[in-house]
PDB file of C-alpha atoms in Angstrom:
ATOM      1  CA  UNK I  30     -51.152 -87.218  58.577  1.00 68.00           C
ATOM      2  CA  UNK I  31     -50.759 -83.744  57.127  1.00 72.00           C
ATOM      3  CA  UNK I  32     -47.199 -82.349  56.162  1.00 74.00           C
ATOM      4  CA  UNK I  33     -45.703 -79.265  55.106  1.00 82.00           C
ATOM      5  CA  UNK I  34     -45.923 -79.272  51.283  1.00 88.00           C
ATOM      6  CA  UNK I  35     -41.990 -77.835  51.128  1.00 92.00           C
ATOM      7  CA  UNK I  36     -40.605 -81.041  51.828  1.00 92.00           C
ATOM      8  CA  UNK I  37     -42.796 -82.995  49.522  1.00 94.00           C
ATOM      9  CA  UNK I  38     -41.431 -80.110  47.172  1.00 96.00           C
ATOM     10  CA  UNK I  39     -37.871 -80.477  47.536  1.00 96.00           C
ATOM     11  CA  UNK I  40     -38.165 -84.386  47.574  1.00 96.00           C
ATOM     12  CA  UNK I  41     -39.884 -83.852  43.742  1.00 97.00           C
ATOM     13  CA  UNK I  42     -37.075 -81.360  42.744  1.00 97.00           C
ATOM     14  CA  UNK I  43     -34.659 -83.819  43.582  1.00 98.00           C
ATOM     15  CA  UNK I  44     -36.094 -87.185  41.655  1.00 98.00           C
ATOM     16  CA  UNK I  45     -37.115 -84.763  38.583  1.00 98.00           C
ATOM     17  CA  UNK I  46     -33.457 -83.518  38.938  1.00 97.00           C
ATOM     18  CA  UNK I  47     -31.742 -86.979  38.921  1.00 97.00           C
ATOM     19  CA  UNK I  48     -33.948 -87.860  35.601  1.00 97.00           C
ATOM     20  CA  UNK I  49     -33.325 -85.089  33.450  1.00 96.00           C
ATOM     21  CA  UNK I  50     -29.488 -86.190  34.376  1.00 95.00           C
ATOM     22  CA  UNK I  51     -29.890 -89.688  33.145  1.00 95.00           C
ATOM     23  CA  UNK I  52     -31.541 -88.264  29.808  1.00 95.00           C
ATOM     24  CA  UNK I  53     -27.991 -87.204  29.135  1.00 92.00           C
ATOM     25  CA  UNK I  54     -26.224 -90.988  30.022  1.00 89.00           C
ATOM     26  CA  UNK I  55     -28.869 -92.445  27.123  1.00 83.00           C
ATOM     27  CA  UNK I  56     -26.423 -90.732  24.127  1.00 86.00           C
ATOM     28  CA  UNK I  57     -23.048 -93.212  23.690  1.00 85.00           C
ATOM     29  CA  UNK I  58     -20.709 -91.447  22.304  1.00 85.00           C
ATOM     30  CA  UNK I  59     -19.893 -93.033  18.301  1.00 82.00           C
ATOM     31  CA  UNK I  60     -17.306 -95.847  18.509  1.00 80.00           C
ATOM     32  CA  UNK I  61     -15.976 -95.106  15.317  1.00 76.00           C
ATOM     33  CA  UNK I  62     -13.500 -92.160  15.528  1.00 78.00           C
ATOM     34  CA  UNK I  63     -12.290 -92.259  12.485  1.00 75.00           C
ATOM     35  CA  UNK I  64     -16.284 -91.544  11.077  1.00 80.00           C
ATOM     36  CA  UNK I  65     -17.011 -89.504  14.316  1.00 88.00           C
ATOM     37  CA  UNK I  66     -19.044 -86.808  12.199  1.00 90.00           C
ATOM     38  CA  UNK I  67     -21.179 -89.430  10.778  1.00 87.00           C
ATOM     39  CA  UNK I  68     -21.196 -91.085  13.923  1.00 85.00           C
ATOM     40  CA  UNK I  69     -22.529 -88.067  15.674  1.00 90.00           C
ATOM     41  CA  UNK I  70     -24.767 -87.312  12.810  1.00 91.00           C
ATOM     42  CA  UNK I  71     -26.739 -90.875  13.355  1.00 90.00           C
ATOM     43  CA  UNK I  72     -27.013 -89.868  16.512  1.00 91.00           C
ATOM     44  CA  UNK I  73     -30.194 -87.627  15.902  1.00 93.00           C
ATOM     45  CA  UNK I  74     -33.205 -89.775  17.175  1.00 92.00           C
ATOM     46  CA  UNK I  75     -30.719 -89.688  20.416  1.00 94.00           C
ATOM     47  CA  UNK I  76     -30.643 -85.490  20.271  1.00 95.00           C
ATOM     48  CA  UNK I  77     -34.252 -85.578  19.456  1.00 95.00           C
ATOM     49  CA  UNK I  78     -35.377 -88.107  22.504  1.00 96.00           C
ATOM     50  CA  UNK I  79     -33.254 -86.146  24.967  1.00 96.00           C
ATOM     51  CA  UNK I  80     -34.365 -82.376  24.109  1.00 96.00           C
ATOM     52  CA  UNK I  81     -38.179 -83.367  23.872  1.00 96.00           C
ATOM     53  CA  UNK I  82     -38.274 -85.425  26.927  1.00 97.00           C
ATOM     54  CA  UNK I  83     -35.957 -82.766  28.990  1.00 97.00           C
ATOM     55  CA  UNK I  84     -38.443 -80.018  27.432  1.00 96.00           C
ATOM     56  CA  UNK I  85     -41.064 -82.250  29.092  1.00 96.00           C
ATOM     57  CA  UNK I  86     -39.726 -82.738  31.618  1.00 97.00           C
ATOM     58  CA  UNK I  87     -39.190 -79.292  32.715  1.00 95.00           C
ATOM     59  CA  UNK I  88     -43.101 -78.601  32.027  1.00 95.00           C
ATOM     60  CA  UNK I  89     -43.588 -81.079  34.786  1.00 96.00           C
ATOM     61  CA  UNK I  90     -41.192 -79.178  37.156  1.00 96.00           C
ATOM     62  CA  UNK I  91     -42.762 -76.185  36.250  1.00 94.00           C
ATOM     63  CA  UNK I  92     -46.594 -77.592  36.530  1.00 94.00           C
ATOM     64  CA  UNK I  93     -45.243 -78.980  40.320  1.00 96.00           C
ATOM     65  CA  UNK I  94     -44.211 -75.607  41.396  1.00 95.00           C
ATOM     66  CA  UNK I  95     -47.466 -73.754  40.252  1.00 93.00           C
ATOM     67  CA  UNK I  96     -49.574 -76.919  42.141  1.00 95.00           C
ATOM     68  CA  UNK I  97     -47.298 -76.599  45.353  1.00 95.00           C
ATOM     69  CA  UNK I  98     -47.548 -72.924  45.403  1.00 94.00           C
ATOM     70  CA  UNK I  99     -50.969 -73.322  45.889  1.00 95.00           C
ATOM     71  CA  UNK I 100     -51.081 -76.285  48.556  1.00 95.00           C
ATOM     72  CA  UNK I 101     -50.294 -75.223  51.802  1.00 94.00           C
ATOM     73  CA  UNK I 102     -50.372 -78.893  53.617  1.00 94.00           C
ATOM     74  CA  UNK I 103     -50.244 -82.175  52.017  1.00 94.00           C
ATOM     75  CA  UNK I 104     -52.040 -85.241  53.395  1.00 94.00           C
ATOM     76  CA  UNK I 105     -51.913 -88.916  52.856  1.00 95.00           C
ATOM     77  CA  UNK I 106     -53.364 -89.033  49.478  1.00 96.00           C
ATOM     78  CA  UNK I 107     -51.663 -86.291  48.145  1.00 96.00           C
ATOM     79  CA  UNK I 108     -48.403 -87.869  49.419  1.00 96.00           C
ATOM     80  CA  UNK I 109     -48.898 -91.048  47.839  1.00 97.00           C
ATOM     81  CA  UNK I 110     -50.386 -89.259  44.135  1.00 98.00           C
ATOM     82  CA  UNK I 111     -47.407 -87.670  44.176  1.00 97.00           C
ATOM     83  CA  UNK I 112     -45.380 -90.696  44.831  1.00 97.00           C
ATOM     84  CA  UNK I 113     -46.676 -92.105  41.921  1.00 98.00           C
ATOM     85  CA  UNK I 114     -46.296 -89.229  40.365  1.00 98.00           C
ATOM     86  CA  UNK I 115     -42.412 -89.369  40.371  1.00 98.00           C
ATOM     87  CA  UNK I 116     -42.260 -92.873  39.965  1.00 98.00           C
ATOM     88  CA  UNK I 117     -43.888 -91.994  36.633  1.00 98.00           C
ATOM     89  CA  UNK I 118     -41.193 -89.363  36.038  1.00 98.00           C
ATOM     90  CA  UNK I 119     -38.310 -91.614  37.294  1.00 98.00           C
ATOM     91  CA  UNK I 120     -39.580 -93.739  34.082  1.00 98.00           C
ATOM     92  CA  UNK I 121     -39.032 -91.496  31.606  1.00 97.00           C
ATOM     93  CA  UNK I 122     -35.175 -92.027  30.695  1.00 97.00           C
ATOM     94  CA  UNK I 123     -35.967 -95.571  30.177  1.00 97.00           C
ATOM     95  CA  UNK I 124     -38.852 -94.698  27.444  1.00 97.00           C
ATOM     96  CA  UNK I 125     -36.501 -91.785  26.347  1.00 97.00           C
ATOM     97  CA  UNK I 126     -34.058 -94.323  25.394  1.00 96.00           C
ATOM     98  CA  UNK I 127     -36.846 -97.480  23.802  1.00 97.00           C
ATOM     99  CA  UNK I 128     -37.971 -93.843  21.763  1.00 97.00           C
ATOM    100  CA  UNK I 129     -34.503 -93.000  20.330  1.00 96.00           C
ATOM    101  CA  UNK I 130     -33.404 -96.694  20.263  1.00 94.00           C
ATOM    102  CA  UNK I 131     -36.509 -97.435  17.827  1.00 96.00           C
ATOM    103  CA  UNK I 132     -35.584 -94.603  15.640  1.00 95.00           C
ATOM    104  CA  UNK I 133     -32.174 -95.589  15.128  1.00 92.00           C
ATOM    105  CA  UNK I 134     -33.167 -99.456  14.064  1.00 92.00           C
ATOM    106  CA  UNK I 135     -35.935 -98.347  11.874  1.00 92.00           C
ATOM    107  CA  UNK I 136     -38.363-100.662  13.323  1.00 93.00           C
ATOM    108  CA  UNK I 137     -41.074-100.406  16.908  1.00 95.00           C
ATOM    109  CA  UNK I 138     -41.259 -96.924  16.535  1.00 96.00           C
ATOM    110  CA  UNK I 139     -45.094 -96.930  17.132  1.00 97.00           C
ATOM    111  CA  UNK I 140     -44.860 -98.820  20.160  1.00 98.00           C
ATOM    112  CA  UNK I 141     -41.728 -96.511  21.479  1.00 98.00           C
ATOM    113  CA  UNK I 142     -44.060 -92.962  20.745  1.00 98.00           C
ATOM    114  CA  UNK I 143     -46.821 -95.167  22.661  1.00 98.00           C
ATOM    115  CA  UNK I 144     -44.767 -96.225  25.713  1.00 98.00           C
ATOM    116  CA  UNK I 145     -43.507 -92.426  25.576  1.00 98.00           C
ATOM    117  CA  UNK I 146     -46.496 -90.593  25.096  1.00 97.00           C
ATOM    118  CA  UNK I 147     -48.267 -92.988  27.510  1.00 98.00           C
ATOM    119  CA  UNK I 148     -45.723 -91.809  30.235  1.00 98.00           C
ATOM    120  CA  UNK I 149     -46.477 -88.396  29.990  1.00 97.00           C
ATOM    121  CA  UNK I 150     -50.006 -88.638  29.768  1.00 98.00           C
ATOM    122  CA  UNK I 151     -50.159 -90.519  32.796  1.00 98.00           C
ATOM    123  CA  UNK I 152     -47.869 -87.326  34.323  1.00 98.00           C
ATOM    124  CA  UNK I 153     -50.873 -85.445  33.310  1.00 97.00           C
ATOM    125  CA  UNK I 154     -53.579 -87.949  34.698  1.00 98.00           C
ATOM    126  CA  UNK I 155     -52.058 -87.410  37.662  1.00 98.00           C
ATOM    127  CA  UNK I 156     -51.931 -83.602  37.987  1.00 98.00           C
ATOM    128  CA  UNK I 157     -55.338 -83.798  36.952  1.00 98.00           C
ATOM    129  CA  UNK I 158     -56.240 -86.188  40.102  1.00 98.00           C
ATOM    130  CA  UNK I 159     -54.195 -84.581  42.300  1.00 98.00           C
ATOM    131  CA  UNK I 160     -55.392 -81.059  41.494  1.00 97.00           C
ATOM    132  CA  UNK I 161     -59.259 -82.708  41.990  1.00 96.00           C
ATOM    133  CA  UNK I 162     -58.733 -84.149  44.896  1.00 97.00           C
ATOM    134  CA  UNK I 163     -56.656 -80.555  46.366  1.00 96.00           C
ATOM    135  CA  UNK I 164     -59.775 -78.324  45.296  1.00 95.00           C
ATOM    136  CA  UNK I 165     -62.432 -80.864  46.942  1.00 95.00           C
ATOM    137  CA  UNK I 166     -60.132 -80.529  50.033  1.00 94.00           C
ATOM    138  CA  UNK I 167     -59.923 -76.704  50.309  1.00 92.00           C
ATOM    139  CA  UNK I 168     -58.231 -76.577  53.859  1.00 93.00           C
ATOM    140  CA  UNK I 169     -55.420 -78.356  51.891  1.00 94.00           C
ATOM    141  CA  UNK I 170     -55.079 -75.040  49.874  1.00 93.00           C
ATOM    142  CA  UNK I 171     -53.408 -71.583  50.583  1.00 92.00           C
ATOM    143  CA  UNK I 172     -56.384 -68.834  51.071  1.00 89.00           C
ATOM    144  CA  UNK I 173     -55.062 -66.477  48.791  1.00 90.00           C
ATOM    145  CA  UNK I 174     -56.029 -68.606  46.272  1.00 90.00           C
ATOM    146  CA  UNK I 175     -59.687 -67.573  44.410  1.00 89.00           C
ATOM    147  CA  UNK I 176     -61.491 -69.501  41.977  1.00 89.00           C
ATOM    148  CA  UNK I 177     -60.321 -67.844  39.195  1.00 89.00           C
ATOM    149  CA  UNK I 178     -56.855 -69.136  39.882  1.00 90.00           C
ATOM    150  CA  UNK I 179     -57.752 -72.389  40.803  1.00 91.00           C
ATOM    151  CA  UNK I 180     -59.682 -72.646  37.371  1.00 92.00           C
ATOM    152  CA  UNK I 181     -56.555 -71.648  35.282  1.00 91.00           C
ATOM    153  CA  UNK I 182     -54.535 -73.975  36.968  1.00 93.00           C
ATOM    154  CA  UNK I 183     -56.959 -77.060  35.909  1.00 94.00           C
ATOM    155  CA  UNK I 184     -57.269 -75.955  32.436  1.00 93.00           C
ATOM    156  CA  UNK I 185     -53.494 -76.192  32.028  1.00 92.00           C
ATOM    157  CA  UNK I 186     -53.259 -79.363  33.600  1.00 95.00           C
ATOM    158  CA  UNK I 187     -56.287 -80.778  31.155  1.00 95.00           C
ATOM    159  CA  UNK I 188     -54.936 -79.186  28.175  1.00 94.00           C
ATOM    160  CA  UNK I 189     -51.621 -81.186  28.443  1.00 95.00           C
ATOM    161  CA  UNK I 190     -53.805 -84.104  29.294  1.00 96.00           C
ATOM    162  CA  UNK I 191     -55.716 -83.714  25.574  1.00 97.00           C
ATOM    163  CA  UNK I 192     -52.723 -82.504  23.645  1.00 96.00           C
ATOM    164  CA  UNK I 193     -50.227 -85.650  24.867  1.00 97.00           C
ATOM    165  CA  UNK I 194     -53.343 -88.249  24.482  1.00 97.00           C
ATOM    166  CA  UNK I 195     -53.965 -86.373  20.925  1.00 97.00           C
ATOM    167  CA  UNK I 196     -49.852 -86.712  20.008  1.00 97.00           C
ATOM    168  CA  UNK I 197     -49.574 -90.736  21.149  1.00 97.00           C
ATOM    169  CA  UNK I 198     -52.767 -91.873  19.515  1.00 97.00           C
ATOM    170  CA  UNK I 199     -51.194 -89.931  16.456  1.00 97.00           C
ATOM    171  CA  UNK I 200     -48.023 -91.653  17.237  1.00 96.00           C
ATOM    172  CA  UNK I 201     -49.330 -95.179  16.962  1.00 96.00           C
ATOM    173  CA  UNK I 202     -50.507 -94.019  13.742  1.00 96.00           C
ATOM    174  CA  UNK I 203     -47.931 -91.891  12.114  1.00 97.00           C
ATOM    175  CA  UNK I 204     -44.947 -91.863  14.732  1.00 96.00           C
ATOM    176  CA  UNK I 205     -43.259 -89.008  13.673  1.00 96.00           C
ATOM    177  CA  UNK I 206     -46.499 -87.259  13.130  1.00 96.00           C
ATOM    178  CA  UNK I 207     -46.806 -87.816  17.285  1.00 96.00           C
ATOM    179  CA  UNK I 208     -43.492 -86.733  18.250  1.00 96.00           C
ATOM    180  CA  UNK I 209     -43.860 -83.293  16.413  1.00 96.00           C
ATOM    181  CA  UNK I 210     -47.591 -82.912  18.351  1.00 96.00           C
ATOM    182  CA  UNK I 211     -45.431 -83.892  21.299  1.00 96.00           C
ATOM    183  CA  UNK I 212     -42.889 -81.310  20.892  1.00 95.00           C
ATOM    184  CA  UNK I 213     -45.323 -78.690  19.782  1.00 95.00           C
ATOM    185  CA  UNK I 214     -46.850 -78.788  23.090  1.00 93.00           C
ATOM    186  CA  UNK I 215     -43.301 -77.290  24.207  1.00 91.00           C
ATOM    187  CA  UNK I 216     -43.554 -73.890  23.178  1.00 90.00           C
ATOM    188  CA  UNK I 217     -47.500 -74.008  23.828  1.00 85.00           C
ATOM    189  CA  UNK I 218     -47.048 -74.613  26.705  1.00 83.00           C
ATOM    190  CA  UNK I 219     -45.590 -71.319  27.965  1.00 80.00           C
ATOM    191  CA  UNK I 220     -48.275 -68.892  26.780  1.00 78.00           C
ATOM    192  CA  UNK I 221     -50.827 -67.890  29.001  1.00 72.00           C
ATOM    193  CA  UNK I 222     -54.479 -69.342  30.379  1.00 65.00           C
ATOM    194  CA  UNK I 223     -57.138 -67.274  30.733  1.00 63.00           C
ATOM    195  CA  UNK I 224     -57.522 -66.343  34.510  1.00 59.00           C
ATOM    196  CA  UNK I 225     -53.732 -67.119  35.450  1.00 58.00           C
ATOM    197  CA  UNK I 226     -53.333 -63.421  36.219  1.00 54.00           C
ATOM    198  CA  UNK I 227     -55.735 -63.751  38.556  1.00 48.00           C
ATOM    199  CA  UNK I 228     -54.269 -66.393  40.993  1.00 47.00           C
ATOM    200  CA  UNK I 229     -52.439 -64.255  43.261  1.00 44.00           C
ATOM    201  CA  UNK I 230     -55.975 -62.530  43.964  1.00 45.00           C
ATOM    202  CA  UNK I 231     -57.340 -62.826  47.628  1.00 41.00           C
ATOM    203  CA  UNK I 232     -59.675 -65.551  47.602  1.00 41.00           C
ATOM    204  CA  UNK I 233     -63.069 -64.161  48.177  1.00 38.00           C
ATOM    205  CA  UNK I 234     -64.596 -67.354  48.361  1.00 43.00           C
ATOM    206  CA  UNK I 235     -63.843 -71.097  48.024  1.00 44.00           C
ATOM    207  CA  UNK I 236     -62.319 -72.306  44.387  1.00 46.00           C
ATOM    208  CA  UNK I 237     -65.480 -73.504  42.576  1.00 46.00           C
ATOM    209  CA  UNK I 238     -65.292 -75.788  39.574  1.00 45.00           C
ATOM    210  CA  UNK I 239     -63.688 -74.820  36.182  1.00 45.00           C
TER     211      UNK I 239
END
């Protein structure tokens, strides 16, 4: 069973969509109004939680589109990685909330930054597998699509597999120390890979290994 990868796409777009909106339902507003200030104040592991995971977030919107650009049909397995793919993503409120939850009590915050972390590194396990199992497949792949391209494409997806793993074992450690190698990734994240230039490039030959 082989389908056209633009309605696997705009399934994604959706679910990823309906999770950065429930990021948003995770901040109560204070019940206090006469104290609102400081009520909104003590409201910071919320703020923090909610920008860092929708700053996540939109990396793995952003990582789907470059991977989807480059499939031209999707078959079973890809179908069902990518399933549990967005199950993984439709998780991520829920440890967006245990995160800001355990920053506001003082207390679990090393096993919040490890549920949280944990999420998005298995976001990047499964780009990772996915992105394998494409390349192995190459009549999954658009032919436009050189090795070059193909190579830049898995370093990304590796290098957000290293740099979450690196932040959440850091996390269990030192939990703030994890959340800022979390969020650092953010604006990392957005400078270019050697060979990215290169993915529009007529393929010349299959996409070999990175």
């Amino acid at each position: 069973m082989e389908r056209d990868p633009s309605r696997v796409v705009a399934f994604s777009d959706a679910v990823i969509a309906i999770a950065v909106t429930l990021l948003v339902l995770e901040i109560r507003p204070p019940e206090d109004s006469a104290h609102l200030l400081h009520g909104l104040v003590t409201l910071w592991p919320s703020y923090l939680a909610y920008v860092v995971t929708f700053m996540l977030i939109g990396q793995v919107w952003a990582n789907h589109h470059v991977m989807f650009d480059q499939i031209r049909v999707a078959d079973r397995t890809v179908l069902f990685l990518n399933t549990v793919l967005l199950m993984d993503i439709a998780f991520l409120p829920f440890a967006a909330s245990v995160l800001s939850q355990a920053f506001r009590d003082g207390q679990g915050e090393r096993v919040a930054v490890a549920l949280h972390g944990l999420t998005f590194e298995l976001a990047a396990v499964l780009f990772n597998i996915i992105w394998a199992y494409a390349r192995r497949h190459p009549r999954l792949l658009v032919s436009t699509l050189d090795a070059a391209g193909a190579g830049a494409i898995g370093r990304r997806f590796r290098l957000a597999l290293t740099w979450i793993a690196a932040g959440t074992l850091l996390g269990v450690l030192v939990p703030a120390l994890g959340v800022a190698v979390i969020a650092a990734f953010i604006p990392f994240y957005w400078l270019p890979i050697r060979g990215e230039t290169d993915r529009a490039r007529p393929r010349r030959g299959r996409p070999g290994p990175a």
